[in-house]
Coordinates of C-alpha atoms in Angstrom, one line a residue:
M1 CA 19.2 180.7 275.6
K2 CA 19.9 183.2 272.8
M3 CA 19.6 186.1 275.3
I4 CA 22.3 184.4 277.4
I5 CA 24.6 184.1 274.4
L6 CA 23.9 187.7 273.5
V7 CA 24.8 188.9 277.0
S8 CA 28.1 186.9 276.6
I9 CA 28.8 188.6 273.3
L10 CA 28.1 192.0 274.8
V11 CA 30.6 191.4 277.6
I12 CA 33.2 190.0 275.2
T13 CA 32.9 192.5 272.5
A14 CA 31.0 195.5 273.6
V15 CA 31.3 199.4 273.7
I16 CA 29.1 202.8 273.6
F17 CA 27.4 205.9 272.3
A18 CA 27.2 207.5 275.7
A19 CA 30.1 209.6 277.0
C20 CA 33.4 207.8 277.0
G21 CA 35.0 206.4 280.1
G22 CA 38.0 207.5 280.0
S23 CA 48.5 205.0 260.7
S24 CA 49.9 201.7 259.7
T25 CA 51.8 200.2 256.7
D26 CA 51.6 196.9 255.0
E27 CA 54.5 195.7 257.2
D28 CA 52.8 196.4 260.5
Y29 CA 52.8 192.8 261.8
F30 CA 54.4 191.0 264.7
I31 CA 56.9 188.3 265.0
D32 CA 58.8 187.7 268.3
Y33 CA 57.5 190.0 271.0
T34 CA 58.0 188.5 274.5
T35 CA 57.2 189.5 278.0
E36 CA 58.5 188.4 281.4
N37 CA 57.5 185.0 282.7
G38 CA 54.9 185.0 285.5
F39 CA 52.9 187.9 284.0
D40 CA 50.3 189.0 286.5
Y41 CA 47.2 190.5 284.9
G42 CA 45.2 190.9 288.1
G43 CA 45.1 194.6 287.6
L44 CA 43.2 194.5 284.4
H45 CA 40.6 197.0 285.6
D46 CA 42.8 199.2 287.6
D47 CA 43.5 202.8 286.5
N48 CA 46.7 202.7 284.5
E49 CA 49.0 205.7 284.6
D50 CA 51.5 204.3 282.2
Y51 CA 49.6 205.2 279.0
N52 CA 49.0 208.9 279.6
E53 CA 51.8 210.0 277.3
I54 CA 53.0 208.9 273.9
Q55 CA 55.3 205.9 274.0
F56 CA 57.4 204.1 271.4
V57 CA 57.7 200.4 271.9
E58 CA 59.1 197.7 269.6
I59 CA 56.7 194.9 269.2
E60 CA 57.8 191.9 267.0
G61 CA 60.4 194.0 265.2
V62 CA 58.1 197.0 264.5
M63 CA 58.4 200.3 266.3
R64 CA 54.9 201.2 267.5
E65 CA 53.6 204.6 268.6
I66 CA 51.3 204.1 271.5
R67 CA 49.1 207.1 272.1
P68 CA 47.0 207.6 275.3
R69 CA 43.3 207.1 275.3
G70 CA 41.4 210.2 274.4
S71 CA 43.9 211.3 271.8
L72 CA 42.6 209.4 268.8
T73 CA 40.5 210.9 266.1
I74 CA 37.7 209.7 263.8
D75 CA 40.3 209.3 261.1
D76 CA 42.3 207.0 263.4
F77 CA 39.3 204.8 263.8
L78 CA 38.7 204.7 260.1
A79 CA 42.3 203.8 259.6
D80 CA 42.0 200.9 262.1
L81 CA 38.8 199.7 260.3
D82 CA 40.6 199.8 257.0
Y83 CA 43.6 198.0 258.4
M84 CA 41.4 195.2 259.8
V85 CA 39.8 194.8 256.4
Y86 CA 43.2 194.8 254.8
V87 CA 44.4 192.0 257.1
L88 CA 41.3 189.9 256.5
E89 CA 41.6 190.3 252.7
N90 CA 45.3 189.3 252.7
N91 CA 45.4 186.7 255.5
F92 CA 42.0 185.2 256.2
A93 CA 41.6 182.3 253.7
L94 CA 37.9 181.7 254.4
L95 CA 36.5 185.1 253.4
D96 CA 35.2 183.7 250.1
V97 CA 33.6 180.7 251.8
A98 CA 31.9 183.1 254.2
Y99 CA 30.3 184.7 251.1
W100 CA 29.2 181.7 249.0
A101 CA 28.5 179.2 251.8
H102 CA 27.0 181.6 254.5
G103 CA 26.0 184.7 252.6
I104 CA 28.3 187.0 254.5
D105 CA 29.8 189.9 252.5
Y106 CA 32.6 191.4 254.6
K107 CA 32.7 194.5 252.3
E108 CA 29.1 195.3 253.2
L109 CA 29.9 194.9 256.9
A110 CA 32.9 197.2 256.6
E111 CA 30.9 199.8 254.8
Q112 CA 28.2 199.8 257.5
A113 CA 30.9 200.2 260.1
R114 CA 32.4 203.1 258.2
R115 CA 29.0 204.9 258.1
L116 CA 28.5 204.4 261.8
V117 CA 32.0 205.7 262.6
L118 CA 31.4 208.8 260.5
D119 CA 28.1 209.3 262.4
M120 CA 29.8 209.5 265.8
D121 CA 29.3 212.8 267.6
E122 CA 32.8 212.7 269.1
P123 CA 35.8 210.3 269.0
C124 CA 35.3 207.5 271.5
E125 CA 37.2 204.3 271.5
D126 CA 34.6 202.4 273.4
T127 CA 32.0 203.5 270.8
F128 CA 34.3 202.4 268.0
L129 CA 34.7 198.9 269.5
A130 CA 30.9 198.6 269.7
I131 CA 30.6 199.7 266.1
V132 CA 33.0 197.2 264.7
S133 CA 31.7 194.4 266.9
Y134 CA 28.1 195.2 265.9
S135 CA 28.9 195.6 262.2
F136 CA 30.9 192.4 261.9
M137 CA 28.6 190.3 264.1
P138 CA 27.4 188.3 261.0
L139 CA 31.0 187.1 260.5
L140 CA 31.5 186.2 264.2
G141 CA 32.4 182.5 264.5
T142 CA 33.1 181.9 260.8
G143 CA 36.6 180.5 260.7
H144 CA 36.5 181.4 264.5
F145 CA 36.7 185.1 263.6
Q146 CA 36.2 187.3 266.6
I147 CA 36.9 190.9 267.7
V148 CA 38.2 190.5 271.2
G149 CA 36.6 192.3 274.1
H150 CA 37.6 192.8 277.7
S151 CA 36.7 189.5 279.2
T152 CA 38.3 187.4 276.4
H153 CA 41.4 189.6 276.6
A154 CA 41.7 189.1 280.4
S155 CA 41.4 185.3 279.9
M156 CA 44.0 185.3 277.1
A157 CA 46.4 187.6 279.0
N158 CA 46.3 185.2 282.0
N159 CA 47.3 182.5 279.6
S160 CA 44.1 180.6 280.1
F161 CA 42.9 177.8 277.8
Y162 CA 41.2 179.8 275.1
G163 CA 40.3 179.5 271.4
G164 CA 40.4 175.8 271.5
Y165 CA 44.1 175.1 271.9
L166 CA 47.3 175.3 273.8
G167 CA 50.8 175.1 272.4
R168 CA 53.6 177.3 271.2
K169 CA 51.5 179.1 268.7
H170 CA 49.0 179.9 271.4
L171 CA 51.8 181.3 273.6
M172 CA 52.9 183.6 270.7
N173 CA 49.4 184.9 270.5
V174 CA 49.3 185.4 274.3
E175 CA 52.5 187.5 274.2
L176 CA 50.8 189.9 271.7
V177 CA 47.8 190.0 274.0
R178 CA 50.1 191.2 276.8
S179 CA 51.9 193.7 274.7
P180 CA 51.8 197.5 275.5
L181 CA 49.7 198.2 272.4
A182 CA 46.9 195.8 273.5
R183 CA 47.2 197.0 277.1
R184 CA 46.6 200.6 276.2
F185 CA 43.1 199.7 275.1
Y186 CA 42.1 196.8 277.4
T187 CA 43.7 198.1 280.7
G188 CA 41.9 200.8 282.7
N189 CA 38.7 201.8 284.4
T190 CA 35.8 199.4 284.5
G191 CA 33.7 202.2 283.1
H192 CA 35.0 201.2 279.6
I193 CA 33.2 197.9 279.9
H194 CA 30.0 199.5 281.0
T195 CA 30.3 202.0 278.2
S196 CA 30.9 199.2 275.7
N197 CA 27.8 197.3 276.9
T198 CA 25.6 200.5 276.7
A199 CA 26.9 201.3 273.2
M200 CA 26.1 197.9 271.9
E201 CA 22.6 198.0 273.4
Q202 CA 22.0 201.4 271.8
L203 CA 23.2 200.1 268.4
I204 CA 20.8 197.1 268.6
E205 CA 17.9 199.4 269.7
L206 CA 18.6 201.8 266.8
Y207 CA 19.3 199.4 264.0
G208 CA 18.2 195.9 265.1
M209 CA 20.0 192.8 266.0
P210 CA 22.5 191.7 263.2
F211 CA 21.9 188.2 261.8
N212 CA 24.4 185.6 262.8
R213 CA 23.9 182.1 261.5
L214 CA 25.4 180.5 264.6
L215 CA 23.0 182.4 266.9
A216 CA 19.9 182.5 264.7
G217 CA 18.1 179.5 266.1
E218 CA 18.3 177.0 269.0
P219 CA 20.0 173.7 268.2
S220 CA 17.5 170.9 267.5
I221 CA 18.6 169.2 270.7
S222 CA 20.8 170.3 273.6
Q223 CA 21.2 167.9 276.5
P224 CA 23.8 166.2 278.7
V225 CA 25.3 162.9 277.6
T226 CA 22.4 160.5 277.4
T227 CA 22.3 156.7 276.8
E228 CA 19.0 155.0 276.0
I229 CA 17.6 151.8 274.5
I230 CA 15.0 152.7 271.9
E231 CA 14.1 149.2 271.0
E232 CA 15.3 146.3 273.2
G233 CA 17.9 144.2 271.6
R234 CA 17.9 146.2 268.4
I235 CA 18.3 150.0 268.6
A236 CA 20.5 151.9 271.0
Y237 CA 21.0 155.7 271.3
I238 CA 23.8 157.9 272.7
S239 CA 23.7 161.7 272.9
S240 CA 27.2 163.2 272.9
G241 CA 26.3 166.0 275.2
R242 CA 26.5 169.8 274.8
N243 CA 30.3 169.9 274.1
M244 CA 33.2 167.6 273.7
A245 CA 34.3 168.1 277.3
E246 CA 31.0 166.6 278.5
L247 CA 31.6 163.7 276.2
A248 CA 35.0 163.1 277.5
N249 CA 33.8 163.2 281.1
A250 CA 31.1 160.6 280.4
Q251 CA 33.4 158.0 278.8
N252 CA 32.9 155.4 281.6
Q253 CA 29.2 155.7 281.3
I254 CA 29.4 155.3 277.5
F255 CA 31.8 152.4 277.6
S256 CA 29.6 150.6 280.0
F257 CA 26.5 151.2 277.9
K258 CA 28.3 150.0 274.8
R259 CA 29.0 146.7 276.4
E260 CA 25.3 146.3 277.1
I261 CA 24.3 146.9 273.5
A262 CA 27.2 145.1 271.8
D263 CA 24.9 142.7 269.9
F264 CA 22.3 145.3 268.9
D265 CA 21.6 146.0 265.2
H266 CA 21.7 149.8 265.3
L267 CA 23.6 152.4 267.3
I268 CA 22.5 156.1 266.9
L269 CA 25.1 158.7 267.9
D270 CA 23.5 162.1 268.3
L271 CA 25.9 165.0 268.0
R272 CA 23.2 167.6 267.5
G273 CA 23.6 170.6 269.8
N274 CA 27.3 169.7 270.5
I275 CA 29.1 173.0 270.0
G276 CA 32.6 171.5 269.8
G277 CA 35.8 171.5 271.8
N278 CA 38.5 168.9 271.4
V279 CA 37.8 166.5 268.5
G280 CA 40.1 164.0 270.3
S281 CA 37.2 163.3 272.7
F282 CA 35.0 162.1 269.9
L283 CA 37.8 159.9 268.5
H284 CA 38.7 158.5 271.9
V285 CA 35.2 157.8 273.2
L286 CA 33.0 157.2 270.2
L287 CA 35.2 156.1 267.2
R288 CA 38.3 154.3 268.3
P289 CA 36.6 151.7 270.5
H290 CA 34.9 150.4 267.3
L291 CA 38.2 150.0 265.3
R292 CA 39.5 146.4 264.8
E293 CA 42.9 147.5 263.6
A294 CA 45.0 150.6 263.1
T295 CA 43.3 152.7 260.4
E296 CA 44.7 155.5 258.3
A297 CA 43.1 158.9 259.2
P298 CA 41.2 160.7 256.4
L299 CA 43.1 162.8 254.0
A300 CA 42.6 166.6 254.1
F301 CA 44.2 169.6 252.6
Y302 CA 45.5 172.9 254.0
F303 CA 45.6 176.0 251.7
F304 CA 46.8 179.4 252.9
Q305 CA 47.9 182.8 251.8
D306 CA 51.6 183.8 251.8
S307 CA 51.1 186.7 254.1
P308 CA 52.5 188.3 257.3
Y309 CA 49.9 187.1 259.9
I310 CA 50.3 183.5 258.7
R311 CA 54.0 183.6 258.3
R312 CA 54.6 185.1 261.7
F313 CA 54.6 181.6 263.2
G314 CA 57.6 180.6 261.2
D315 CA 58.5 176.9 261.6
L316 CA 55.6 176.5 264.0
L317 CA 53.0 177.1 261.3
F318 CA 52.1 173.5 260.8
E319 CA 52.6 172.3 264.4
A320 CA 49.7 170.2 265.5
T321 CA 47.4 171.8 268.1
I322 CA 44.3 170.8 270.0
S323 CA 42.2 173.1 267.8
S324 CA 43.5 171.4 264.7
G325 CA 42.7 168.0 266.2
G326 CA 46.3 167.0 266.0
M327 CA 46.3 167.7 262.3
T328 CA 49.4 168.5 260.5
I329 CA 50.8 168.3 256.9
T330 CA 52.0 165.0 255.6
E331 CA 54.5 166.4 253.1
P332 CA 56.1 169.8 252.4
Y333 CA 53.8 172.6 251.3
R334 CA 54.1 173.8 247.7
P335 CA 52.3 176.2 245.3
A336 CA 48.5 175.6 245.3
E337 CA 48.4 174.9 241.6
E338 CA 50.8 172.0 242.1
I339 CA 48.5 170.5 244.8
L340 CA 45.6 170.8 242.3
A341 CA 47.7 169.0 239.6
A342 CA 48.9 166.3 241.9
F343 CA 45.6 165.3 243.6
D344 CA 42.0 164.7 242.4
L345 CA 39.9 167.3 244.1
P346 CA 36.6 167.3 242.2
E347 CA 34.8 169.6 244.7
I348 CA 37.5 172.3 245.0
N349 CA 36.3 175.9 244.4
H350 CA 38.9 177.2 242.0
D351 CA 37.8 180.8 242.6
D352 CA 38.7 180.4 246.2
I353 CA 42.0 178.8 245.6
A354 CA 43.0 181.6 243.1
R355 CA 43.6 183.9 246.0
L356 CA 45.6 181.3 248.0
H357 CA 49.2 180.7 247.4
Y358 CA 50.3 177.4 249.0
G359 CA 48.8 174.1 250.0
A360 CA 49.7 170.6 251.4
P361 CA 47.9 167.4 252.2
A362 CA 47.2 166.9 255.9
R363 CA 45.8 164.4 258.3
F364 CA 44.3 164.2 261.8
Y365 CA 47.1 162.1 263.3
S366 CA 48.8 159.5 261.0
L367 CA 46.9 156.5 262.3
L368 CA 43.8 156.0 264.4
I369 CA 44.6 153.2 266.8
P370 CA 41.9 150.9 268.3
N371 CA 41.1 152.0 271.9
W372 CA 41.5 148.6 273.6
I373 CA 43.1 150.2 276.6
L374 CA 39.8 151.3 278.1
V375 CA 37.4 149.0 276.2
A376 CA 37.8 145.3 276.6
P377 CA 39.1 143.4 273.5
D378 CA 35.9 141.3 273.5
F379 CA 33.8 144.4 272.8
E380 CA 32.6 144.3 269.2
F381 CA 29.7 146.1 267.7
N382 CA 28.8 144.5 264.3
G383 CA 25.6 146.6 263.8
K384 CA 24.9 149.7 261.8
I385 CA 26.1 153.1 263.2
W386 CA 24.2 156.3 262.5
M387 CA 25.2 159.9 263.3
L388 CA 22.7 162.7 263.7
T389 CA 23.8 166.2 262.6
D390 CA 22.4 169.8 262.7
E391 CA 23.3 173.3 261.8
S392 CA 24.6 174.1 265.4
M393 CA 27.6 171.8 265.1
G394 CA 30.8 173.7 264.5
S395 CA 34.5 173.4 264.9
A396 CA 35.3 169.9 266.5
S397 CA 31.6 169.0 266.0
T398 CA 32.1 169.5 262.3
A399 CA 35.3 167.6 262.3
A400 CA 33.7 164.6 263.9
P401 CA 31.1 163.8 261.3
W402 CA 33.6 164.6 258.5
I403 CA 36.0 161.9 259.9
A404 CA 33.1 159.5 260.4
K405 CA 31.9 160.1 256.8
E406 CA 35.3 159.8 255.2
M407 CA 36.0 156.6 257.1
G408 CA 32.6 155.0 256.4
F409 CA 32.2 154.8 260.1
A410 CA 28.6 156.1 260.3
T411 CA 25.7 157.1 258.1
L412 CA 25.0 160.8 258.6
V413 CA 21.4 162.0 259.0
G414 CA 20.1 165.5 259.6
E415 CA 21.3 168.9 258.3
T416 CA 24.6 170.3 257.0
T417 CA 26.9 171.2 259.9
A418 CA 28.0 174.8 260.8
G419 CA 31.6 174.6 259.7
V420 CA 33.6 177.0 261.9
L421 CA 36.8 175.1 260.9
G422 CA 40.1 176.4 259.5
G423 CA 42.8 175.1 261.8
P424 CA 44.6 177.1 264.6
R425 CA 44.2 180.9 265.0
T426 CA 46.3 183.9 264.3
L427 CA 46.0 187.2 266.1
A428 CA 46.2 190.8 264.8
F429 CA 46.0 194.3 266.2
M430 CA 44.2 197.4 265.0
P431 CA 47.3 199.7 264.9
N432 CA 45.9 202.8 266.6
T433 CA 43.5 201.6 269.3
G434 CA 45.2 198.2 269.9
I435 CA 41.9 196.4 269.6
I436 CA 42.5 192.7 268.8
F437 CA 40.9 190.4 266.3
Y438 CA 41.7 186.8 265.4
F439 CA 40.7 184.1 262.8
D440 CA 41.7 180.7 261.6
M441 CA 44.8 180.5 259.4
F442 CA 43.9 177.8 256.8
Y443 CA 41.4 176.9 254.1
L444 CA 40.9 173.3 255.3
T445 CA 39.2 170.9 252.9
D446 CA 38.1 167.3 252.9
S447 CA 39.6 164.6 250.6
R448 CA 37.5 165.9 247.6
G449 CA 38.4 169.6 248.1
R450 CA 35.2 170.8 249.8
P451 CA 36.1 173.3 252.5
L452 CA 35.0 172.1 255.9
E453 CA 34.0 175.7 256.7
A454 CA 31.1 175.1 254.4
G455 CA 29.9 172.3 256.6
V456 CA 29.6 168.5 256.3
I457 CA 26.7 167.3 254.2
P458 CA 24.8 164.3 255.6
H459 CA 24.0 161.2 253.6
H460 CA 20.3 161.7 254.4
F461 CA 18.6 165.1 255.0
N462 CA 15.7 165.3 257.5
R463 CA 12.4 164.2 255.9
E464 CA 9.7 166.8 255.8
G465 CA 8.1 167.2 259.2
M466 CA 10.7 164.9 260.9
D467 CA 13.8 165.6 262.9
A468 CA 17.0 163.7 262.4
L469 CA 16.1 161.0 265.0
E470 CA 12.7 160.4 263.5
T471 CA 14.2 160.3 260.0
T472 CA 16.8 157.7 261.1
L473 CA 14.2 155.5 262.7
A474 CA 12.1 155.7 259.6
L475 CA 15.1 154.6 257.5
I476 CA 15.8 151.7 259.9
Y477 CA 12.2 150.5 259.9
E478 CA 12.0 150.8 256.1
G479 CA 15.3 149.0 255.7
E480 CA 16.8 151.9 253.8
W481 CA 20.4 151.3 254.9

């Protein structure tokens, strides 16, 4: 399984030490670049003659110098690396959480990348992409951080559903993906992709596979949606599947099963191994059918830096998206210190907030409405609901147990979830190569100020020698609930 994931990463982010195939300011950011409607990116891998000479193109109000492949130097690569670090430091709100919650020091990653760039025999953009992708692999997925490779770029350029959401902010990102600066790097001979794969393989052979917490181990369980009666008349079990899309597709199966077990004492919802998607699927299929009345959604908080790659969205900054689970702020944002003074946030990390400028309370939707449209009004489950968690659950699969815990909907058993949650994404370029990277915009906390990127802590951790299901059954049989 991990080999399959690694191959995917190589295709998405890779580049090489073999022969190649084929300076910015603090204000180098992008605001309103647009392209023609009906963009056709079918020629992604065709030879492109448009980038053989220096061009000057205005992109989001900034005049960009676009130099042809083969003209960049080692110093240009170092400048791109430095610029990416600058952007992360001044825009990515979750860098501190990456360090104290996940043990990821971005400065060490950048220093490794710098050493590898300086060790290059000759300037090669494909090798440079491999180096930064390899060096920053430990940060991959934290706050959805990713250095974009050719396959992801092609999907984004075709305006495919990517990154967990659609909407106007997504379209703004797509326009940057289609811009001439991005195309100078990602358009061209398929040899660049082969070169990237080979370079990544050589890096791994020479220096070993970098540790990434999200790829380090198999999830404790990974299976399609499963319904099962563990003890007749008493304990029922539902596995949510491998992602939220599978859960949504199985709603009729789940609704039918719930009617069968309506008078049971216990219902175990197993989210282990669910890698995320649209949290609305969890709300629609597993939570709302149990509500008796409209219920206020849990309170959360957005904090963010007052910086170009966040501000580039203007009035769209807080627009609800699929990736944010419909979340948006409930009152105007204001300085972070005012939020801390106005709300009791006992678990806030004050060192983290010190580098963030503004904040606002937020909610996933304003009200959660009972789902009587698809579940008959006579369906009632009066028993105890349990939810199983593990370290593979990120993004929407972290949001789901957080909502359940805040609402008192379920008792969580297992391990702390993966996090991977900071709202919708923003996209940035490296100014010389045009290599793209993106990351979540917000520092998103629960009602007590704990960042969701640090994961949701269960009520009961796995007992020694037991997994989450075994621990739950032990608690049930011992009456510890």
